[in-house]
């Protein structure tokens, strides 16, 4: 497996593969890989002939005061893991390579990006759409893999690909969790012992919400109220948002009616964690 840092090196490899009629899968990540990323890479390896994984902590999607500098990084461990999973190429560019000093072109989306995480992270999705567009242009994959863990991001990427006629199949993959339920995340490493325990309130509340729906709750505001109340029983937790939105436009809705996305962001100490469930 090769690790390259220049777009031209990726293009050269992919050009050769495509000349041989091979299908290319792509998994964009910010590194510090865990089994959540692993599930995407595995799916990509199963469904394509060649797989590119990008590892890039994208400065543009972090707002002021967010964790850009402290975001965990471990290229050695990551590359061993990617190799073990059977991917073919890691693209690991430097920020200066991706963003020239006079960079001034952005991909911006209205609507879908304004609620949920977009409310407390106003520049986030512009950064995500811009970097994913750049990576798509560099890699030119047939298929790209994203986790349902970042449900809003998955919906945004699907919409961007449709709206801008990108010839790429977007594949969504289910949330991978720790044995005790906590959704796997590179940011879980920020948690102290007591915070790690407190963070279980997210997945417990997701299960609670799913059960309320299974038991017949039809009022989305009631669902959100009961879920919020449950999170507030955990003293180390502070709710950023709990919302029920329609699964297509991501707009708030009063009715529990498929397709529905129930999503939350919760601070455990200083660490902001997200989780969600979908009713399809
Ligand atoms: P990140 O490195 O956090 O930018 O994530 C890269 C990709 O991995 C995104 O598409 C995420 O949605 C996905 N991902 C991260 N954590 C998980 C998880 N626990 N389960 C499934 N996918 C995940």
mmCIF file of C-alpha atoms and ligand atoms in Angstrom:
data_model
loop_
_atom_site.group_PDB
_atom_site.id
_atom_site.type_symbol
_atom_site.label_atom_id
_atom_site.label_comp_id
_atom_site.label_asym_id
_atom_site.label_seq_id
_atom_site.Cartn_x
_atom_site.Cartn_y
_atom_site.Cartn_z
ATOM 1 C CA UNK A 1 0.000 0.000 0.000
ATOM 2 C CA UNK A 2 1.206 3.492 -0.906
ATOM 3 C CA UNK A 3 1.007 6.709 1.136
ATOM 4 C CA UNK A 4 1.134 9.871 -0.972
ATOM 5 C CA UNK A 5 0.782 13.582 -0.177
ATOM 6 C CA UNK A 6 0.405 15.171 -3.625
ATOM 7 C CA UNK A 7 -2.819 15.273 -5.675
ATOM 8 C CA UNK A 8 -0.832 14.430 -8.845
ATOM 9 C CA UNK A 9 0.273 11.118 -7.279
ATOM 10 C CA UNK A 10 -3.345 10.169 -6.565
ATOM 11 C CA UNK A 11 -4.420 11.148 -10.079
ATOM 12 C CA UNK A 12 -1.630 9.049 -11.631
ATOM 13 C CA UNK A 13 -2.579 5.942 -9.652
ATOM 14 C CA UNK A 14 -6.308 6.318 -10.310
ATOM 15 C CA UNK A 15 -5.755 7.038 -14.021
ATOM 16 C CA UNK A 16 -3.874 3.763 -14.369
ATOM 17 C CA UNK A 17 -6.524 1.778 -12.472
ATOM 18 C CA UNK A 18 -9.326 3.246 -14.554
ATOM 19 C CA UNK A 19 -7.413 2.570 -17.793
ATOM 20 C CA UNK A 20 -7.540 -1.078 -16.720
ATOM 21 C CA UNK A 21 -11.291 -0.902 -16.170
ATOM 22 C CA UNK A 22 -11.048 -1.056 -12.368
ATOM 23 C CA UNK A 23 -13.691 0.476 -10.055
ATOM 24 C CA UNK A 24 -12.451 2.906 -7.427
ATOM 25 C CA UNK A 25 -13.917 3.365 -3.936
ATOM 26 C CA UNK A 26 -13.043 6.332 -1.723
ATOM 27 C CA UNK A 27 -13.233 6.846 2.060
ATOM 28 C CA UNK A 28 -12.544 10.407 3.276
ATOM 29 C CA UNK A 29 -11.463 10.650 6.940
ATOM 30 C CA UNK A 30 -9.709 12.932 9.398
ATOM 31 C CA UNK A 31 -7.633 10.044 10.698
ATOM 32 C CA UNK A 32 -7.141 8.638 14.205
ATOM 33 C CA UNK A 33 -8.988 5.708 12.737
ATOM 34 C CA UNK A 34 -11.261 3.354 14.646
ATOM 35 C CA UNK A 35 -13.672 0.576 13.686
ATOM 36 C CA UNK A 36 -16.254 3.117 12.496
ATOM 37 C CA UNK A 37 -13.818 4.183 9.766
ATOM 38 C CA UNK A 38 -12.861 0.507 9.422
ATOM 39 C CA UNK A 39 -16.437 -0.452 8.496
ATOM 40 C CA UNK A 40 -16.408 2.134 5.680
ATOM 41 C CA UNK A 41 -13.042 0.929 4.380
ATOM 42 C CA UNK A 42 -14.205 -2.698 4.550
ATOM 43 C CA UNK A 43 -17.379 -1.904 2.591
ATOM 44 C CA UNK A 44 -15.304 0.016 0.021
ATOM 45 C CA UNK A 45 -12.899 -2.931 -0.378
ATOM 46 C CA UNK A 46 -15.791 -5.358 -0.856
ATOM 47 C CA UNK A 47 -17.586 -3.245 -3.457
ATOM 48 C CA UNK A 48 -14.664 -1.888 -5.532
ATOM 49 C CA UNK A 49 -11.446 -3.112 -7.157
ATOM 50 C CA UNK A 50 -9.259 -0.364 -5.659
ATOM 51 C CA UNK A 51 -9.731 1.785 -2.547
ATOM 52 C CA UNK A 52 -8.327 5.206 -1.661
ATOM 53 C CA UNK A 53 -8.488 6.469 1.946
ATOM 54 C CA UNK A 54 -7.783 10.143 2.620
ATOM 55 C CA UNK A 55 -6.478 11.275 5.999
ATOM 56 C CA UNK A 56 -6.708 15.036 6.369
ATOM 57 C CA UNK A 57 -7.705 17.138 9.374
ATOM 58 C CA UNK A 58 -9.470 19.820 7.358
ATOM 59 C CA UNK A 59 -8.863 23.241 8.953
ATOM 60 C CA UNK A 60 -11.751 24.798 7.002
ATOM 61 C CA UNK A 61 -14.427 22.784 8.792
ATOM 62 C CA UNK A 62 -13.312 23.857 12.283
ATOM 63 C CA UNK A 63 -14.703 27.105 13.707
ATOM 64 C CA UNK A 64 -12.797 29.502 15.982
ATOM 65 C CA UNK A 65 -12.286 27.961 19.431
ATOM 66 C CA UNK A 66 -12.934 24.409 18.181
ATOM 67 C CA UNK A 67 -10.461 21.531 18.526
ATOM 68 C CA UNK A 68 -8.388 21.847 15.302
ATOM 69 C CA UNK A 69 -5.013 21.946 17.110
ATOM 70 C CA UNK A 70 -5.819 19.257 19.662
ATOM 71 C CA UNK A 71 -7.558 16.895 17.202
ATOM 72 C CA UNK A 72 -5.825 13.501 17.696
ATOM 73 C CA UNK A 73 -3.382 12.336 15.009
ATOM 74 C CA UNK A 74 -1.435 9.069 14.602
ATOM 75 C CA UNK A 75 -0.356 8.387 11.021
ATOM 76 C CA UNK A 76 1.732 5.355 11.922
ATOM 77 C CA UNK A 77 -1.130 3.492 13.543
ATOM 78 C CA UNK A 78 -3.600 4.688 10.879
ATOM 79 C CA UNK A 79 -1.496 3.485 7.946
ATOM 80 C CA UNK A 80 -0.975 0.044 9.534
ATOM 81 C CA UNK A 81 -4.756 -0.229 10.066
ATOM 82 C CA UNK A 82 -5.619 0.850 6.502
ATOM 83 C CA UNK A 83 -3.082 -1.603 5.086
ATOM 84 C CA UNK A 84 -4.464 -4.420 7.227
ATOM 85 C CA UNK A 85 -7.968 -3.705 5.901
ATOM 86 C CA UNK A 86 -6.718 -4.072 2.332
ATOM 87 C CA UNK A 87 -7.030 -0.530 0.935
ATOM 88 C CA UNK A 88 -4.614 0.434 -1.830
ATOM 89 C CA UNK A 89 -3.665 4.069 -1.324
ATOM 90 C CA UNK A 90 -3.630 6.649 1.468
ATOM 91 C CA UNK A 91 -3.823 10.309 0.462
ATOM 92 C CA UNK A 92 -2.363 12.370 3.305
ATOM 93 C CA UNK A 93 -1.884 15.949 2.088
ATOM 94 C CA UNK A 94 -0.515 18.927 3.993
ATOM 95 C CA UNK A 95 -2.931 21.828 4.616
ATOM 96 C CA UNK A 96 -0.752 24.090 2.385
ATOM 97 C CA UNK A 97 -1.208 21.608 -0.456
ATOM 98 C CA UNK A 98 -4.990 21.710 -0.187
ATOM 99 C CA UNK A 99 -5.304 25.446 0.489
ATOM 100 C CA UNK A 100 -3.099 27.847 -1.443
ATOM 101 C CA UNK A 101 -2.446 31.102 0.391
ATOM 102 C CA UNK A 102 -4.834 32.934 -1.927
ATOM 103 C CA UNK A 103 -7.530 30.197 -1.897
ATOM 104 C CA UNK A 104 -10.939 31.858 -2.309
ATOM 105 C CA UNK A 105 -13.430 29.366 -3.803
ATOM 106 C CA UNK A 106 -16.001 27.600 -1.636
ATOM 107 C CA UNK A 107 -18.862 25.135 -1.992
ATOM 108 C CA UNK A 108 -21.711 26.353 0.164
ATOM 109 C CA UNK A 109 -25.162 24.870 0.758
ATOM 110 C CA UNK A 110 -28.298 26.509 2.153
ATOM 111 C CA UNK A 111 -31.216 24.800 3.935
ATOM 112 C CA UNK A 112 -29.868 21.418 4.972
ATOM 113 C CA UNK A 113 -26.792 22.953 6.604
ATOM 114 C CA UNK A 114 -28.575 25.559 8.708
ATOM 115 C CA UNK A 115 -30.159 23.450 11.473
ATOM 116 C CA UNK A 116 -28.810 20.701 13.762
ATOM 117 C CA UNK A 117 -24.978 20.918 13.889
ATOM 118 C CA UNK A 118 -25.034 23.888 11.484
ATOM 119 C CA UNK A 119 -26.573 26.080 14.180
ATOM 120 C CA UNK A 120 -23.673 25.812 16.623
ATOM 121 C CA UNK A 121 -21.050 25.202 13.878
ATOM 122 C CA UNK A 122 -21.929 27.861 11.273
ATOM 123 C CA UNK A 123 -18.828 27.413 9.062
ATOM 124 C CA UNK A 124 -18.611 23.635 9.397
ATOM 125 C CA UNK A 125 -20.558 22.421 6.356
ATOM 126 C CA UNK A 126 -19.022 24.966 4.009
ATOM 127 C CA UNK A 127 -15.668 23.458 5.008
ATOM 128 C CA UNK A 128 -16.984 19.916 4.570
ATOM 129 C CA UNK A 129 -18.567 20.576 1.135
ATOM 130 C CA UNK A 130 -15.458 22.389 -0.098
ATOM 131 C CA UNK A 131 -12.957 19.722 0.994
ATOM 132 C CA UNK A 132 -15.125 16.805 -0.153
ATOM 133 C CA UNK A 133 -15.539 18.460 -3.571
ATOM 134 C CA UNK A 134 -11.769 18.938 -3.822
ATOM 135 C CA UNK A 135 -11.125 15.338 -2.760
ATOM 136 C CA UNK A 136 -13.726 14.049 -5.243
ATOM 137 C CA UNK A 137 -11.986 15.996 -8.025
ATOM 138 C CA UNK A 138 -8.599 14.617 -7.041
ATOM 139 C CA UNK A 139 -9.630 10.983 -6.523
ATOM 140 C CA UNK A 140 -12.503 10.787 -9.049
ATOM 141 C CA UNK A 141 -13.968 7.703 -7.364
ATOM 142 C CA UNK A 142 -16.882 5.626 -8.621
ATOM 143 C CA UNK A 143 -18.210 5.298 -5.069
ATOM 144 C CA UNK A 144 -17.627 7.267 -1.847
ATOM 145 C CA UNK A 145 -18.367 6.009 1.672
ATOM 146 C CA UNK A 146 -19.740 8.059 4.593
ATOM 147 C CA UNK A 147 -21.014 7.077 8.058
ATOM 148 C CA UNK A 148 -24.573 7.495 9.315
ATOM 149 C CA UNK A 149 -22.865 8.594 12.552
ATOM 150 C CA UNK A 150 -22.632 12.038 10.892
ATOM 151 C CA UNK A 151 -26.183 11.887 9.557
ATOM 152 C CA UNK A 152 -26.414 15.562 8.587
ATOM 153 C CA UNK A 153 -23.077 15.348 6.773
ATOM 154 C CA UNK A 154 -24.278 12.269 4.843
ATOM 155 C CA UNK A 155 -27.494 14.073 3.816
ATOM 156 C CA UNK A 156 -25.503 17.178 2.819
ATOM 157 C CA UNK A 157 -23.045 15.169 0.687
ATOM 158 C CA UNK A 158 -25.865 13.262 -1.030
ATOM 159 C CA UNK A 159 -27.565 16.563 -1.853
ATOM 160 C CA UNK A 160 -24.340 18.195 -3.064
ATOM 161 C CA UNK A 161 -23.591 15.245 -5.354
ATOM 162 C CA UNK A 162 -27.107 15.434 -6.794
ATOM 163 C CA UNK A 163 -27.276 19.236 -7.083
ATOM 164 C CA UNK A 164 -23.837 19.565 -8.711
ATOM 165 C CA UNK A 165 -24.182 16.474 -10.946
ATOM 166 C CA UNK A 166 -21.147 14.720 -9.518
ATOM 167 C CA UNK A 167 -20.860 11.280 -11.106
ATOM 168 C CA UNK A 168 -20.274 9.459 -7.821
ATOM 169 C CA UNK A 169 -22.383 6.948 -5.911
ATOM 170 C CA UNK A 170 -22.616 7.941 -2.242
ATOM 171 C CA UNK A 171 -22.820 4.918 0.068
ATOM 172 C CA UNK A 172 -24.037 5.398 3.662
ATOM 173 C CA UNK A 173 -22.818 2.971 6.360
ATOM 174 C CA UNK A 174 -24.430 2.216 9.764
ATOM 175 C CA UNK A 175 -23.126 3.615 13.078
ATOM 176 C CA UNK A 176 -20.459 1.438 14.730
ATOM 177 C CA UNK A 177 -20.610 1.461 18.535
ATOM 178 C CA UNK A 178 -18.471 0.395 21.492
ATOM 179 C CA UNK A 179 -19.771 -2.747 23.263
ATOM 180 C CA UNK A 180 -21.471 -0.507 25.863
ATOM 181 C CA UNK A 181 -23.259 1.528 23.180
ATOM 182 C CA UNK A 182 -21.139 4.693 22.843
ATOM 183 C CA UNK A 183 -20.806 5.590 19.146
ATOM 184 C CA UNK A 184 -17.158 5.270 18.119
ATOM 185 C CA UNK A 185 -15.494 8.633 17.551
ATOM 186 C CA UNK A 186 -11.949 9.961 17.399
ATOM 187 C CA UNK A 187 -13.124 12.554 19.932
ATOM 188 C CA UNK A 188 -13.894 9.858 22.553
ATOM 189 C CA UNK A 189 -10.154 10.000 23.403
ATOM 190 C CA UNK A 190 -10.768 13.441 24.979
ATOM 191 C CA UNK A 191 -12.982 11.898 27.689
ATOM 192 C CA UNK A 192 -11.711 11.364 31.247
ATOM 193 C CA UNK A 193 -12.789 8.186 33.108
ATOM 194 C CA UNK A 194 -15.917 9.724 34.671
ATOM 195 C CA UNK A 195 -16.741 11.525 31.393
ATOM 196 C CA UNK A 196 -16.479 8.270 29.433
ATOM 197 C CA UNK A 197 -19.080 6.796 31.802
ATOM 198 C CA UNK A 198 -21.277 9.904 31.543
ATOM 199 C CA UNK A 199 -21.077 9.789 27.708
ATOM 200 C CA UNK A 200 -23.247 6.661 27.792
ATOM 201 C CA UNK A 201 -26.201 9.004 28.272
ATOM 202 C CA UNK A 202 -26.126 9.654 24.493
ATOM 203 C CA UNK A 203 -26.606 6.063 23.321
ATOM 204 C CA UNK A 204 -28.955 5.320 26.228
ATOM 205 C CA UNK A 205 -31.111 8.250 25.142
ATOM 206 C CA UNK A 206 -31.007 7.084 21.506
ATOM 207 C CA UNK A 207 -32.284 3.661 22.618
ATOM 208 C CA UNK A 208 -34.898 5.348 24.837
ATOM 209 C CA UNK A 209 -36.071 7.447 21.865
ATOM 210 C CA UNK A 210 -36.272 4.415 19.590
ATOM 211 C CA UNK A 211 -38.340 2.639 22.248
ATOM 212 C CA UNK A 212 -40.717 5.607 22.612
ATOM 213 C CA UNK A 213 -41.322 5.503 18.848
ATOM 214 C CA UNK A 214 -41.744 1.710 18.920
ATOM 215 C CA UNK A 215 -44.300 2.195 21.738
ATOM 216 C CA UNK A 216 -46.319 4.534 19.525
ATOM 217 C CA UNK A 217 -45.149 8.093 20.269
ATOM 218 C CA UNK A 218 -46.392 10.184 17.332
ATOM 219 C CA UNK A 219 -45.666 13.707 18.634
ATOM 220 C CA UNK A 220 -42.104 14.678 17.662
ATOM 221 C CA UNK A 221 -42.013 17.545 20.203
ATOM 222 C CA UNK A 222 -42.933 15.135 23.013
ATOM 223 C CA UNK A 223 -40.265 12.703 21.807
ATOM 224 C CA UNK A 224 -37.622 15.448 21.850
ATOM 225 C CA UNK A 225 -38.807 16.741 25.239
ATOM 226 C CA UNK A 226 -38.601 13.289 26.873
ATOM 227 C CA UNK A 227 -35.184 12.598 25.339
ATOM 228 C CA UNK A 228 -33.849 16.008 26.469
ATOM 229 C CA UNK A 229 -35.164 15.375 29.968
ATOM 230 C CA UNK A 230 -33.317 12.049 30.076
ATOM 231 C CA UNK A 231 -30.008 13.609 29.007
ATOM 232 C CA UNK A 232 -30.416 16.260 31.708
ATOM 233 C CA UNK A 233 -30.405 13.545 34.389
ATOM 234 C CA UNK A 234 -26.641 13.202 33.714
ATOM 235 C CA UNK A 235 -24.818 15.956 35.664
ATOM 236 C CA UNK A 236 -21.747 15.982 33.327
ATOM 237 C CA UNK A 237 -23.897 16.396 30.210
ATOM 238 C CA UNK A 238 -24.974 19.678 28.610
ATOM 239 C CA UNK A 239 -27.397 19.517 25.677
ATOM 240 C CA UNK A 240 -26.368 21.435 22.544
ATOM 241 C CA UNK A 241 -29.463 20.226 20.690
ATOM 242 C CA UNK A 242 -31.914 17.360 20.437
ATOM 243 C CA UNK A 243 -34.037 17.611 17.304
ATOM 244 C CA UNK A 244 -36.431 15.564 15.207
ATOM 245 C CA UNK A 245 -36.300 16.595 11.552
ATOM 246 C CA UNK A 246 -37.660 15.196 8.339
ATOM 247 C CA UNK A 247 -35.079 12.868 6.821
ATOM 248 C CA UNK A 248 -34.933 14.628 3.431
ATOM 249 C CA UNK A 249 -34.915 18.391 4.016
ATOM 250 C CA UNK A 250 -33.715 18.166 7.653
ATOM 251 C CA UNK A 251 -36.418 20.652 8.695
ATOM 252 C CA UNK A 252 -38.083 20.449 12.146
ATOM 253 C CA UNK A 253 -41.290 18.448 12.165
ATOM 254 C CA UNK A 254 -44.130 17.928 14.671
ATOM 255 C CA UNK A 255 -45.017 14.404 13.573
ATOM 256 C CA UNK A 256 -43.124 11.162 14.021
ATOM 257 C CA UNK A 257 -43.353 10.080 10.405
ATOM 258 C CA UNK A 258 -40.786 8.333 8.195
ATOM 259 C CA UNK A 259 -38.324 9.379 6.957
ATOM 260 C CA UNK A 260 -37.389 10.965 10.292
ATOM 261 C CA UNK A 261 -33.948 11.809 11.698
ATOM 262 C CA UNK A 262 -33.670 12.210 15.463
ATOM 263 C CA UNK A 263 -30.263 13.728 16.184
ATOM 264 C CA UNK A 264 -28.430 15.173 19.162
ATOM 265 C CA UNK A 265 -25.221 16.927 20.107
ATOM 266 C CA UNK A 266 -24.260 16.849 23.782
ATOM 267 C CA UNK A 267 -21.268 18.304 25.595
ATOM 268 C CA UNK A 268 -19.669 15.930 28.070
ATOM 269 C CA UNK A 269 -17.361 18.338 29.876
ATOM 270 C CA UNK A 270 -15.651 20.182 27.014
ATOM 271 C CA UNK A 271 -16.137 17.377 24.484
ATOM 272 C CA UNK A 272 -18.995 17.707 22.020
ATOM 273 C CA UNK A 273 -20.402 14.301 20.999
ATOM 274 C CA UNK A 274 -23.139 13.463 18.485
ATOM 275 C CA UNK A 275 -25.485 10.529 17.997
ATOM 276 C CA UNK A 276 -28.708 9.863 16.111
ATOM 277 C CA UNK A 277 -31.284 7.387 14.889
ATOM 278 C CA UNK A 278 -33.298 7.287 11.679
ATOM 279 C CA UNK A 279 -36.789 6.040 11.012
ATOM 280 C CA UNK A 280 -36.799 5.057 7.348
HETATM 281 P P1 LIG B 1 -14.090 11.577 10.542
HETATM 282 O O1 LIG B 1 -12.710 11.015 10.510
HETATM 283 O O2 LIG B 1 -14.647 11.773 11.913
HETATM 284 O O3 LIG B 1 -14.252 12.782 9.650
HETATM 285 O O4 LIG B 1 -15.037 10.457 9.902
HETATM 286 C C1 LIG B 1 -14.799 9.944 8.620
HETATM 287 C C2 LIG B 1 -15.973 9.103 8.193
HETATM 288 O O5 LIG B 1 -16.145 8.022 9.110
HETATM 289 C C3 LIG B 1 -17.300 9.882 8.184
HETATM 290 O O6 LIG B 1 -18.054 9.518 7.040
HETATM 291 C C4 LIG B 1 -17.962 9.436 9.447
HETATM 292 O O7 LIG B 1 -19.361 9.500 9.407
HETATM 293 C C5 LIG B 1 -17.494 7.995 9.539
HETATM 294 N N1 LIG B 1 -17.589 7.527 10.928
HETATM 295 C C6 LIG B 1 -17.008 8.078 12.027
HETATM 296 N N2 LIG B 1 -17.374 7.410 13.147
HETATM 297 C C7 LIG B 1 -18.212 6.423 12.745
HETATM 298 C C8 LIG B 1 -18.930 5.395 13.431
HETATM 299 N N3 LIG B 1 -18.874 5.253 14.760
HETATM 300 N N4 LIG B 1 -19.694 4.565 12.688
HETATM 301 C C9 LIG B 1 -19.775 4.698 11.342
HETATM 302 N N5 LIG B 1 -19.116 5.638 10.644
HETATM 303 C C10 LIG B 1 -18.347 6.492 11.332
#
